[in-house]
Short mmCIF file of C-alpha atoms in Angstrom, two decimals:
data_model
loop_
_atom_site.label_atom_id
_atom_site.label_comp_id
_atom_site.label_asym_id
_atom_site.label_seq_id
_atom_site.Cartn_x
_atom_site.Cartn_y
_atom_site.Cartn_z
CA UNK A 224 184.64 -135.40 11.95
CA UNK A 225 183.53 -137.87 14.61
CA UNK A 226 181.38 -140.89 13.79
CA UNK A 227 178.42 -139.44 15.71
CA UNK A 228 178.59 -136.22 13.65
CA UNK A 229 178.66 -138.31 10.54
CA UNK A 230 175.59 -140.25 11.69
CA UNK A 231 173.73 -136.98 12.42
CA UNK A 232 174.65 -135.55 9.02
CA UNK A 233 173.60 -138.75 7.27
CA UNK A 234 170.26 -138.76 9.12
CA UNK A 235 169.68 -135.09 8.23
CA UNK A 236 170.57 -135.74 4.59
CA UNK A 237 168.11 -138.63 4.46
CA UNK A 238 165.38 -136.58 6.06
CA UNK A 239 166.01 -133.76 3.53
CA UNK A 240 165.79 -136.16 0.64
CA UNK A 241 162.46 -137.62 1.86
CA UNK A 242 161.05 -134.09 2.37
CA UNK A 243 162.23 -133.01 -1.12
CA UNK A 244 160.81 -136.07 -2.85
CA UNK A 245 157.42 -135.90 -1.09
CA UNK A 246 157.20 -132.22 -1.85
CA UNK A 247 158.03 -132.83 -5.51
CA UNK A 248 155.27 -135.39 -5.64
CA UNK A 249 152.82 -132.80 -4.25
CA UNK A 250 153.94 -130.22 -6.81
CA UNK A 251 153.32 -132.76 -9.61
CA UNK A 252 149.86 -133.38 -8.17
CA UNK A 253 149.19 -129.69 -8.34
CA UNK A 254 150.21 -129.61 -12.00
CA UNK A 255 147.69 -132.31 -12.69
CA UNK A 256 145.07 -130.41 -10.77
CA UNK A 257 145.61 -126.62 -11.51
CA UNK A 258 142.78 -125.70 -9.18
CA UNK A 259 144.85 -126.80 -6.22
CA UNK A 260 147.72 -124.51 -7.25
CA UNK A 261 145.26 -121.73 -7.96
CA UNK A 262 143.81 -122.04 -4.47
CA UNK A 263 147.22 -121.72 -2.91
CA UNK A 264 148.16 -118.75 -5.18
CA UNK A 265 144.90 -116.93 -4.40
CA UNK A 266 145.29 -117.51 -0.63
CA UNK A 267 148.94 -116.36 -0.56
CA UNK A 268 148.06 -113.36 -2.78
CA UNK A 269 145.22 -112.29 -0.47
CA UNK A 270 147.33 -112.75 2.66
CA UNK A 271 150.18 -110.72 1.09
CA UNK A 272 147.86 -107.88 0.09
CA UNK A 273 146.43 -107.89 3.60
CA UNK A 274 149.76 -107.63 5.28
CA UNK A 275 151.44 -105.23 2.78
CA UNK A 276 148.43 -102.91 2.71
CA UNK A 277 148.18 -99.75 0.64
CA UNK A 278 151.22 -98.44 -1.23
CA UNK A 279 151.65 -95.16 -3.09
CA UNK A 280 150.71 -96.50 -6.53
CA UNK A 281 147.75 -94.61 -8.02
CA UNK A 282 145.60 -97.52 -9.17
CA UNK A 283 146.54 -99.91 -6.42
CA UNK A 284 146.03 -97.30 -3.72
CA UNK A 285 142.38 -96.80 -4.78
CA UNK A 286 141.73 -100.59 -5.08
CA UNK A 287 143.32 -101.53 -1.79
CA UNK A 288 143.16 -98.63 0.62
CA UNK A 289 143.65 -100.58 3.88
CA UNK A 290 146.90 -99.70 5.84
CA UNK A 291 149.52 -102.39 6.23
CA UNK A 292 153.19 -102.95 6.65
CA UNK A 293 154.24 -100.15 4.27
CA UNK A 294 151.98 -97.57 5.94
CA UNK A 295 153.30 -98.38 9.44
CA UNK A 296 156.78 -98.26 8.14
CA UNK A 297 156.28 -94.65 7.08
CA UNK A 298 155.08 -93.84 10.66
CA UNK A 299 158.24 -95.07 12.41
CA UNK A 300 159.73 -91.54 12.72
CA UNK A 301 156.50 -89.89 13.94
CA UNK A 302 154.44 -92.47 15.77
CA UNK A 303 156.93 -95.04 17.02
CA UNK A 304 154.79 -96.18 20.00
CA UNK A 305 151.85 -96.89 17.73
CA UNK A 306 154.02 -98.85 15.31
CA UNK A 307 155.47 -100.90 18.16
CA UNK A 308 152.07 -101.67 19.56
CA UNK A 309 150.62 -102.64 16.18
CA UNK A 310 153.66 -104.82 15.36
CA UNK A 311 153.30 -106.73 18.62
CA UNK A 312 149.60 -107.40 17.84
CA UNK A 313 150.35 -108.58 14.31
CA UNK A 314 153.26 -110.75 15.50
CA UNK A 315 151.14 -112.45 18.14
CA UNK A 316 148.24 -112.89 15.78
CA UNK A 317 150.47 -114.33 13.07
CA UNK A 318 152.04 -116.69 15.58
CA UNK A 319 148.58 -118.04 16.63
CA UNK A 320 147.36 -118.37 13.04
CA UNK A 321 150.48 -120.17 11.75
CA UNK A 322 150.35 -122.48 14.76
CA UNK A 323 146.72 -123.22 13.98
CA UNK A 324 147.58 -123.89 10.34
CA UNK A 325 150.26 -126.31 11.30
CA UNK A 326 148.01 -128.07 13.79
CA UNK A 327 145.22 -128.31 11.26
CA UNK A 328 147.53 -129.85 8.65
CA UNK A 329 148.96 -132.37 11.17
CA UNK A 330 145.58 -133.56 12.40
CA UNK A 331 143.97 -133.89 8.99
CA UNK A 332 146.66 -134.53 6.42
CA UNK A 333 146.97 -137.94 4.81
CA UNK A 334 150.74 -137.66 5.02
CA UNK A 335 150.63 -138.66 8.69
CA UNK A 336 147.98 -141.45 8.31
CA UNK A 337 150.35 -144.33 7.61
CA UNK A 338 154.19 -144.67 7.58
CA UNK A 339 155.67 -144.28 4.12
CA UNK A 340 156.89 -147.80 3.40
CA UNK A 341 159.57 -146.77 0.93
CA UNK A 342 161.10 -144.47 3.59
CA UNK A 343 160.81 -146.53 6.85
CA UNK A 344 162.32 -149.55 5.14
CA UNK A 345 165.26 -147.59 3.76
CA UNK A 346 166.25 -145.09 6.45
CA UNK A 347 166.07 -144.93 10.24
CA UNK A 348 162.63 -144.09 11.62
CA UNK A 349 163.67 -140.63 12.98
CA UNK A 350 164.79 -139.66 9.47
CA UNK A 351 161.53 -140.74 7.96
CA UNK A 352 159.43 -138.87 10.53
CA UNK A 353 161.63 -135.77 10.13
CA UNK A 354 161.31 -136.03 6.38
CA UNK A 355 157.50 -136.11 6.58
CA UNK A 356 157.66 -133.13 8.93
CA UNK A 357 159.87 -131.24 6.51
CA UNK A 358 157.55 -131.90 3.62
CA UNK A 359 154.58 -130.58 5.70
CA UNK A 360 156.56 -127.37 6.50
CA UNK A 361 157.41 -126.92 2.84
CA UNK A 362 153.76 -127.30 1.97
CA UNK A 363 152.69 -124.67 4.47
CA UNK A 364 155.56 -122.41 3.32
CA UNK A 365 153.96 -121.90 -0.04
CA UNK A 366 151.13 -120.07 1.65
CA UNK A 367 152.71 -118.15 4.55
CA UNK A 368 156.21 -117.39 3.25
CA UNK A 369 155.22 -115.07 0.39
CA UNK A 370 152.97 -113.06 2.73
CA UNK A 371 155.68 -112.69 5.33
CA UNK A 372 158.36 -111.76 2.83
CA UNK A 373 156.02 -109.17 1.26
CA UNK A 374 155.32 -107.59 4.62
CA UNK A 375 159.07 -107.50 5.45
CA UNK A 376 159.93 -105.79 2.15
CA UNK A 377 157.02 -103.38 2.38
CA UNK A 378 157.91 -102.37 5.94
CA UNK A 379 161.59 -101.93 5.04
CA UNK A 380 160.74 -99.68 2.02
CA UNK A 381 158.35 -97.71 4.27
CA UNK A 382 161.00 -96.96 6.83
CA UNK A 383 163.61 -96.07 4.15
CA UNK A 384 166.33 -97.85 6.13
CA UNK A 385 167.98 -101.04 4.81
CA UNK A 386 169.00 -101.97 8.40
CA UNK A 387 165.31 -102.62 9.08
CA UNK A 388 165.35 -105.61 6.79
CA UNK A 389 167.65 -107.66 8.99
CA UNK A 390 165.47 -107.54 12.11
CA UNK A 391 162.26 -107.91 10.06
CA UNK A 392 163.56 -111.06 8.35
CA UNK A 393 164.70 -112.60 11.58
CA UNK A 394 161.47 -111.75 13.33
CA UNK A 395 159.27 -112.95 10.48
CA UNK A 396 161.30 -116.18 10.19
CA UNK A 397 161.06 -116.69 13.95
CA UNK A 398 157.26 -116.36 13.80
CA UNK A 399 156.95 -118.85 10.95
CA UNK A 400 159.36 -121.31 12.53
CA UNK A 401 157.84 -121.18 15.99
CA UNK A 402 154.23 -121.27 14.76
CA UNK A 403 154.52 -124.01 12.15
CA UNK A 404 156.87 -126.23 14.19
CA UNK A 405 154.93 -125.93 17.46
CA UNK A 406 151.55 -126.28 15.74
CA UNK A 407 152.61 -129.32 13.72
CA UNK A 408 154.07 -130.98 16.81
CA UNK A 409 150.95 -130.39 18.85
CA UNK A 410 148.76 -131.65 16.00
CA UNK A 411 150.68 -134.85 15.59
CA UNK A 412 150.64 -135.39 19.36
CA UNK A 413 146.80 -134.89 19.47
CA UNK A 414 146.37 -137.21 16.54
CA UNK A 415 148.45 -139.90 18.17
CA UNK A 416 146.59 -139.49 21.49
CA UNK A 417 143.12 -139.99 19.94
CA UNK A 418 144.23 -142.69 17.43
CA UNK A 419 142.79 -145.42 19.65
CA UNK A 420 139.30 -143.90 19.72
CA UNK A 421 137.51 -144.38 16.38
CA UNK A 422 134.87 -141.82 17.25
CA UNK A 423 137.34 -139.09 18.24
CA UNK A 424 139.66 -139.93 15.37
CA UNK A 425 136.83 -139.51 12.84
CA UNK A 426 135.71 -136.27 14.45
CA UNK A 427 139.09 -134.61 14.21
CA UNK A 428 138.29 -133.03 10.83
CA UNK A 429 135.25 -131.21 11.93
CA UNK A 430 136.67 -130.21 15.27
CA UNK A 431 140.02 -128.93 13.83
CA UNK A 432 138.30 -126.87 11.15
CA UNK A 433 135.75 -125.50 13.69
CA UNK A 434 138.47 -124.42 16.13
CA UNK A 435 140.55 -122.76 13.37
CA UNK A 436 137.48 -121.02 12.00
CA UNK A 437 136.56 -119.62 15.43
CA UNK A 438 140.14 -118.46 15.95
CA UNK A 439 140.28 -116.88 12.49
CA UNK A 440 137.01 -115.04 12.86
CA UNK A 441 137.79 -113.98 16.37
CA UNK A 442 141.05 -112.41 15.35
CA UNK A 443 139.64 -110.96 12.15
CA UNK A 444 136.64 -109.14 13.63
CA UNK A 445 137.91 -108.26 17.07
CA UNK A 446 140.79 -105.78 17.42
CA UNK A 447 140.57 -106.27 21.19
CA UNK A 448 141.56 -109.95 20.84
CA UNK A 449 144.63 -108.98 18.89
CA UNK A 450 145.48 -106.35 21.48
CA UNK A 451 145.28 -108.89 24.31
CA UNK A 452 147.52 -111.25 22.44
CA UNK A 453 150.00 -108.51 21.76
CA UNK A 454 150.31 -107.78 25.44
CA UNK A 455 151.38 -111.37 26.17
CA UNK A 456 154.86 -112.80 25.62
CA UNK A 457 153.74 -113.75 22.10
CA UNK A 458 154.06 -110.03 21.27
CA UNK A 459 157.74 -110.21 21.98
CA UNK A 460 158.25 -111.48 18.43
CA UNK A 461 157.20 -107.97 17.35
CA UNK A 462 160.12 -106.52 19.37
CA UNK A 463 162.48 -108.97 17.60
CA UNK A 464 161.14 -107.88 14.18
CA UNK A 465 161.82 -104.18 15.07
CA UNK A 466 165.19 -104.78 16.77
CA UNK A 467 167.20 -103.16 13.96
CA UNK A 468 164.64 -100.49 12.99
CA UNK A 469 166.14 -97.04 13.63
CA UNK A 470 163.96 -94.62 15.53
CA UNK A 471 162.23 -97.30 17.60
CA UNK A 472 162.95 -98.39 21.14
CA UNK A 473 162.09 -102.08 20.86
CA UNK A 474 162.67 -104.14 24.04
CA UNK A 475 166.04 -105.81 23.74
CA UNK A 476 165.21 -108.31 26.52
CA UNK A 477 161.89 -109.17 24.88
CA UNK A 478 163.60 -109.58 21.42
CA UNK A 479 166.26 -111.81 22.95
CA UNK A 480 163.74 -113.88 24.72
CA UNK A 481 161.76 -114.36 21.51
CA UNK A 482 164.87 -115.41 19.67
CA UNK A 483 165.71 -117.84 22.46
CA UNK A 484 162.22 -119.36 22.35
CA UNK A 485 162.39 -119.72 18.56
CA UNK A 486 165.72 -121.55 18.96
CA UNK A 487 164.46 -123.89 21.69
CA UNK A 488 161.30 -124.68 19.72
CA UNK A 489 163.31 -126.63 17.15
CA UNK A 490 164.53 -129.53 19.37
CA UNK A 491 161.35 -129.55 21.48
CA UNK A 492 159.06 -129.73 18.51
CA UNK A 493 161.21 -132.25 16.71
CA UNK A 494 161.38 -134.49 19.85
CA UNK A 495 157.61 -134.28 20.26
CA UNK A 496 157.00 -135.16 16.61
CA UNK A 497 159.35 -138.10 16.77
CA UNK A 498 157.71 -139.65 19.83
CA UNK A 499 154.15 -138.91 18.57
CA UNK A 500 154.90 -140.02 15.04
CA UNK A 501 156.30 -143.33 16.22
CA UNK A 502 153.18 -143.92 18.33
CA UNK A 503 150.84 -142.75 15.54
CA UNK A 504 152.40 -145.08 12.95
CA UNK A 505 153.10 -148.23 14.94
CA UNK A 506 150.93 -148.35 18.11
CA UNK A 507 148.14 -150.89 18.16
CA UNK A 508 144.85 -149.24 17.24
CA UNK A 509 141.26 -150.35 16.85
CA UNK A 510 139.84 -148.32 13.93
CA UNK A 511 136.81 -148.87 11.74
CA UNK A 512 138.16 -148.89 8.24
CA UNK A 513 134.61 -148.51 6.82
CA UNK A 514 134.00 -152.24 6.18
CA UNK A 515 132.70 -152.99 9.60
CA UNK A 516 128.89 -153.18 9.77
CA UNK A 517 127.14 -150.37 11.58
CA UNK A 518 125.11 -151.08 14.60
CA UNK A 519 121.39 -151.65 14.29
CA UNK A 520 119.71 -148.44 13.19
CA UNK A 521 117.52 -146.66 15.66
CA UNK A 522 113.73 -146.34 15.60
CA UNK A 523 113.79 -142.92 13.94
CA UNK A 524 116.20 -144.04 11.18
CA UNK A 525 114.00 -147.04 10.48
CA UNK A 526 110.92 -144.82 10.35
CA UNK A 527 112.54 -142.44 7.88
CA UNK A 528 113.68 -145.38 5.81
CA UNK A 529 110.17 -146.75 5.57
CA UNK A 530 108.85 -143.36 4.55
CA UNK A 531 111.45 -142.95 1.88
CA UNK A 532 110.82 -146.49 0.58
CA UNK A 533 107.09 -145.83 0.39
CA UNK A 534 107.51 -142.58 -1.46
CA UNK A 535 110.60 -143.16 -3.68
CA UNK A 536 111.02 -146.92 -3.82
CA UNK A 537 113.36 -149.39 -2.24
CA UNK A 538 116.33 -148.62 -4.51
CA UNK A 539 116.32 -144.90 -3.66
CA UNK A 540 115.74 -145.51 0.11
CA UNK A 541 118.62 -148.01 0.08
CA UNK A 542 120.95 -145.56 -1.77
CA UNK A 543 120.03 -142.85 0.79
CA UNK A 544 120.81 -145.08 3.72
CA UNK A 545 124.17 -146.04 2.15
CA UNK A 546 125.10 -142.39 1.63
CA UNK A 547 124.27 -141.59 5.30
CA UNK A 548 126.46 -144.47 6.48
CA UNK A 549 129.33 -143.26 4.20
CA UNK A 550 128.91 -139.73 5.47
CA UNK A 551 129.50 -140.96 9.06
CA UNK A 552 132.58 -142.80 7.94
CA UNK A 553 133.94 -139.90 5.82
CA UNK A 554 133.64 -136.68 7.84
CA UNK A 555 136.42 -135.19 5.74
CA UNK A 556 134.14 -135.33 2.66
CA UNK A 557 131.83 -132.91 4.52
CA UNK A 558 134.60 -130.31 5.09
CA UNK A 559 133.28 -127.78 2.55
CA UNK A 560 129.99 -127.54 4.47
CA UNK A 561 131.78 -125.37 7.08
CA UNK A 562 134.68 -123.98 4.98
CA UNK A 563 132.70 -121.07 3.48
CA UNK A 564 132.04 -119.87 7.02
CA UNK A 565 135.57 -118.44 7.03
CA UNK A 566 134.44 -116.00 4.31
CA UNK A 567 130.79 -115.61 5.29
CA UNK A 568 131.47 -114.81 8.93
CA UNK A 569 133.50 -111.56 8.37
CA UNK A 570 131.18 -110.56 5.47
CA UNK A 571 128.12 -111.08 7.64
CA UNK A 572 129.58 -109.01 10.45
CA UNK A 573 130.20 -106.21 7.96
CA UNK A 574 126.76 -106.42 6.26
CA UNK A 575 125.06 -106.29 9.67
CA UNK A 576 126.21 -102.69 10.02
CA UNK A 577 126.34 -101.47 6.46
CA UNK A 578 123.27 -103.10 4.91
CA UNK A 579 121.18 -104.76 7.63
CA UNK A 580 118.34 -105.57 5.23
CA UNK A 581 120.56 -108.01 3.37
CA UNK A 582 121.59 -109.87 6.51
CA UNK A 583 118.64 -112.29 6.64
CA UNK A 584 118.93 -113.38 2.93
CA UNK A 585 122.68 -113.72 3.30
CA UNK A 586 122.41 -116.02 6.31
CA UNK A 587 119.79 -118.14 4.61
CA UNK A 588 121.90 -118.23 1.40
CA UNK A 589 124.72 -119.88 3.31
CA UNK A 590 122.37 -122.26 5.06
CA UNK A 591 120.80 -123.30 1.73
CA UNK A 592 124.18 -123.62 0.07
CA UNK A 593 125.55 -125.72 2.93
CA UNK A 594 123.03 -128.44 2.15
CA UNK A 595 124.51 -128.85 -1.33
CA UNK A 596 128.14 -128.60 -0.19
CA UNK A 597 128.43 -132.20 1.02
CA UNK A 598 127.91 -135.43 -0.76
CA UNK A 599 125.81 -134.03 -3.62
CA UNK A 600 128.80 -132.01 -4.86
CA UNK A 601 130.64 -135.10 -6.06
CA UNK A 602 128.18 -137.87 -7.13
CA UNK A 603 130.29 -139.03 -10.03
CA UNK A 604 133.40 -139.33 -7.91
CA UNK A 605 131.61 -141.07 -5.08
CA UNK A 606 130.15 -143.78 -7.37
CA UNK A 607 133.05 -144.12 -9.74
CA UNK A 608 134.35 -147.38 -8.26
CA UNK A 609 130.87 -149.04 -8.76
CA UNK A 610 129.47 -147.11 -11.64
CA UNK A 611 129.50 -149.99 -14.07
CA UNK A 612 127.53 -152.12 -11.62
CA UNK A 613 125.12 -149.30 -10.74
CA UNK A 614 123.99 -149.00 -14.32
CA UNK A 615 122.80 -152.65 -14.24
CA UNK A 616 120.61 -152.31 -11.17
CA UNK A 617 116.89 -151.63 -11.43
CA UNK A 618 117.14 -148.09 -10.06
CA UNK A 619 120.30 -147.23 -12.05
CA UNK A 620 121.76 -143.76 -11.94
CA UNK A 621 118.37 -142.31 -10.91
CA UNK A 622 118.42 -144.16 -7.62
CA UNK A 623 121.95 -143.04 -6.89
CA UNK A 624 121.26 -139.38 -7.64
CA UNK A 625 118.01 -139.36 -5.70
CA UNK A 626 119.80 -141.05 -2.80
CA UNK A 627 122.51 -138.43 -2.72
CA UNK A 628 119.91 -135.66 -2.94
CA UNK A 629 117.62 -137.01 -0.25
CA UNK A 630 120.61 -137.71 2.02
CA UNK A 631 121.25 -134.00 2.00
CA UNK A 632 117.62 -132.74 1.82
CA UNK A 633 116.05 -134.84 4.52
CA UNK A 634 118.19 -133.44 7.36
CA UNK A 635 118.98 -130.15 5.64
CA UNK A 636 115.60 -128.76 4.59
CA UNK A 637 114.10 -128.63 8.10
CA UNK A 638 117.21 -126.87 9.36
CA UNK A 639 117.02 -124.24 6.61
CA UNK A 640 113.35 -123.67 7.11
CA UNK A 641 113.77 -123.32 10.93
CA UNK A 642 116.76 -121.01 10.45
CA UNK A 643 114.74 -118.86 8.01
CA UNK A 644 111.89 -118.54 10.50
CA UNK A 645 114.22 -117.52 13.32
CA UNK A 646 116.20 -115.11 11.19
CA UNK A 647 113.00 -113.62 9.76
CA UNK A 648 111.60 -113.13 13.26
CA UNK A 649 114.91 -111.58 14.39
CA UNK A 650 114.80 -109.22 11.40
CA UNK A 651 111.31 -108.05 12.36
CA UNK A 652 109.34 -109.65 9.51
CA UNK A 653 105.60 -109.99 10.11
CA UNK A 654 104.49 -113.66 10.67
CA UNK A 655 103.21 -114.20 7.14
CA UNK A 656 106.32 -112.65 5.71
CA UNK A 657 108.48 -114.96 7.82
CA UNK A 658 106.52 -117.97 6.52
CA UNK A 659 107.06 -116.76 2.98
CA UNK A 660 110.74 -116.18 3.69
CA UNK A 661 111.02 -119.80 4.97
CA UNK A 662 109.11 -121.16 1.93
CA UNK A 663 111.30 -119.25 -0.46
CA UNK A 664 114.41 -120.48 1.33
CA UNK A 665 113.19 -124.07 1.16
CA UNK A 666 112.67 -123.76 -2.63
CA UNK A 667 116.12 -122.35 -3.03
CA UNK A 668 117.56 -125.23 -0.97
CA UNK A 669 115.82 -127.84 -3.05
CA UNK A 670 116.87 -126.24 -6.34
CA UNK A 671 120.39 -125.82 -5.04
CA UNK A 672 120.67 -129.57 -4.36
CA UNK A 673 119.94 -130.37 -8.03
CA UNK A 674 122.40 -127.67 -9.09
CA UNK A 675 125.03 -129.24 -6.74
CA UNK A 676 124.61 -132.59 -8.50
CA UNK A 677 125.24 -130.94 -11.89
CA UNK A 678 128.29 -129.03 -10.76
CA UNK A 679 129.71 -132.13 -9.05
CA UNK A 680 129.06 -134.27 -12.13
CA UNK A 681 130.81 -131.69 -14.37
CA UNK A 682 133.77 -131.02 -12.01
CA UNK A 683 134.19 -134.34 -10.13
CA UNK A 684 137.02 -135.42 -7.88
CA UNK A 685 137.97 -138.81 -9.22
CA UNK A 686 140.82 -139.60 -6.79
CA UNK A 687 139.07 -142.23 -4.62
CA UNK A 688 136.94 -143.09 -2.87
CA UNK A 689 136.94 -146.55 -1.27
CA UNK A 690 133.78 -148.63 -1.50
CA UNK A 691 132.78 -147.65 2.08
CA UNK A 692 133.64 -143.92 2.09
CA UNK A 693 132.93 -140.67 0.23
CA UNK A 694 135.40 -138.57 -1.75
CA UNK A 695 135.73 -134.86 -0.95
CA UNK A 696 134.55 -132.48 -3.67
CA UNK A 697 136.96 -130.46 -5.65
CA UNK A 698 137.68 -126.93 -4.42
CA UNK A 699 136.79 -125.32 -7.73
CA UNK A 700 133.54 -127.17 -7.78
CA UNK A 701 132.68 -125.54 -4.47
CA UNK A 702 133.48 -122.16 -5.82
CA UNK A 703 131.45 -122.66 -8.97
CA UNK A 704 128.50 -123.96 -6.94
CA UNK A 705 128.57 -121.00 -4.56
CA UNK A 706 128.70 -118.57 -7.47
CA UNK A 707 125.73 -120.25 -9.09
CA UNK A 708 123.81 -120.30 -5.85
CA UNK A 709 124.06 -116.50 -5.72
CA UNK A 710 122.06 -116.45 -8.95
CA UNK A 711 119.48 -119.02 -7.77
CA UNK A 712 118.94 -117.07 -4.57
CA UNK A 713 118.85 -113.66 -6.18
CA UNK A 714 115.00 -113.37 -5.81
CA UNK A 715 115.57 -113.64 -2.03
CA UNK A 716 117.93 -110.58 -2.01
CA UNK A 717 115.73 -108.57 -4.34
CA UNK A 718 112.49 -109.42 -2.54
CA UNK A 719 113.52 -109.42 1.10
CA UNK A 720 116.67 -107.25 0.86
CA UNK A 721 115.11 -104.26 -1.01
CA UNK A 722 111.68 -104.12 0.58
CA UNK A 723 109.70 -105.65 -2.34
CA UNK A 724 108.35 -108.32 -0.03
CA UNK A 725 106.90 -105.82 2.46
CA UNK A 726 103.45 -106.57 1.05
CA UNK A 727 101.71 -109.96 0.69
CA UNK A 728 101.81 -109.59 -3.12
CA UNK A 729 105.52 -109.00 -2.91
CA UNK A 730 106.02 -112.04 -0.76
CA UNK A 731 103.99 -114.23 -3.14
CA UNK A 732 105.94 -112.87 -6.11
CA UNK A 733 109.26 -113.50 -4.40
CA UNK A 734 108.29 -117.07 -3.43
CA UNK A 735 107.12 -117.68 -6.93
CA UNK A 736 110.36 -116.51 -8.43
CA UNK A 737 112.35 -118.54 -6.01
CA UNK A 738 110.25 -121.54 -7.11
CA UNK A 739 111.00 -120.82 -10.76
CA UNK A 740 114.76 -120.21 -10.25
CA UNK A 741 115.03 -123.28 -7.95
CA UNK A 742 112.95 -125.45 -10.32
CA UNK A 743 115.00 -124.63 -13.35
CA UNK A 744 118.32 -125.07 -11.53
CA UNK A 745 117.18 -128.26 -9.69
CA UNK A 746 115.54 -130.09 -12.58
CA UNK A 747 118.09 -128.98 -15.13
CA UNK A 748 120.94 -129.95 -12.80
CA UNK A 749 119.49 -133.34 -12.02
CA UNK A 750 119.03 -134.22 -15.71
CA UNK A 751 122.55 -133.17 -16.58
CA UNK A 752 124.00 -135.18 -13.68
CA UNK A 753 121.96 -138.25 -14.91
CA UNK A 754 123.33 -137.86 -18.43
CA UNK A 755 126.89 -137.64 -17.07
CA UNK A 756 126.54 -140.79 -14.99
CA UNK A 757 125.01 -142.64 -17.88
CA UNK A 758 127.73 -141.61 -20.33
CA UNK A 759 130.79 -141.60 -18.04
CA UNK A 760 133.45 -144.21 -18.84
CA UNK A 761 136.22 -144.81 -16.19
CA UNK A 762 139.64 -144.53 -17.73
CA UNK A 763 138.35 -142.67 -20.71
CA UNK A 764 136.82 -139.47 -19.23
CA UNK A 765 139.42 -139.05 -16.49
#
């Protein structure tokens, strides 16, 4: 073995060790926070069910009747053209989604933020970057690999031919390899390119999530989009997956081209990641780390501050202003405001055709819930680093909680009220009914903010933050809050979704019930959050 081969093997071995160690650390973090592992398991399970589809098992067949890989495997002998077309669509769609997943992780993950000191001081830089890349691929693999393997096995069983498994495995692996590697390389390159712009670098979270959401919803609700993708060279990966399936005439040239592209992606993506990673970690940048003073506030901000100070006191107004500044510095903490759109979007599209009367309450429910999905969902975690000092201030925990609530309600309430008026008008509500709908939505929003404080105080994220930033809420806190908001907003669905609010008396009753539900949730939640902040002891309750 030549010396160059030995150096390559040593670099690969070092990269593998870095990837394994970083992934082991992530697995330990999941054991400390079971909700993270539960989120991955639930996501992978849902994706697997979606791809596998219905199977001839009595109970399962009635619970999940949607066709998938197994169903199309049974059609190979009778409808081969349809199977080929559908496989090309799914291959192209899977390639786009996995690439989007890789790009999202590369642009938002903390793993690429700074060079790992223990790695770059012990091994060559290319090995360190490759190790971080390998850890990222392993992390994504927990989500996409089970779904892909389940689809491969289901399709093989459906065809009844073991030879199908070979091509399906190669095709599925090529899709994952191409999508994740290419997406991660592009994400790291984009991150390195915008590193020198503090404004763009801070906005990468919102932009990345929005783009992935639009892509996901577009592919989920539009079969035409998937068909267009399947007719492009991306669909050739479907030919590769069907190359060994008997009874199908998959394109040999297309399959070979897909295999060639998948092979070429490895050095291209690795080279792009090495160059971009070096620039990302060591290029000179000018970033606001959160300790630089903001520019002088504008006239509108000063006016709002004076109003809040006159109504709620200087301590609360100051806490509100601080939260707003930290929100601008921590866009990642506001991620859950848009995350539920990935679920609400397809559901809304389905409800608009099956139960149109529920569409307006459903839209307003999301808008009202979004107000409480930001900073109010983790008040204890946001103030943990200064909680001992906060208790000694004149305002105490009350000023902090009111500041978090007002930071969400001041911009959020007008948006919800306006959205309710527009949705009510679009739904054909009379003017007075639309006004009642907006009033009920506003009451639900205010009550939901207090509820958000309680859920965030009970299920806090205590990892972070810095004194100048916010800490993202926990995922299971978001799920608990959304489930509770369905209860708080139930009068909206009963009143405006079933026709009870067709009369003025019905509108008044619905608004009154929303006030009761929102008042109980808001006041009770606020009082519970205050007790938690007063009794919490860092290092003891963690």
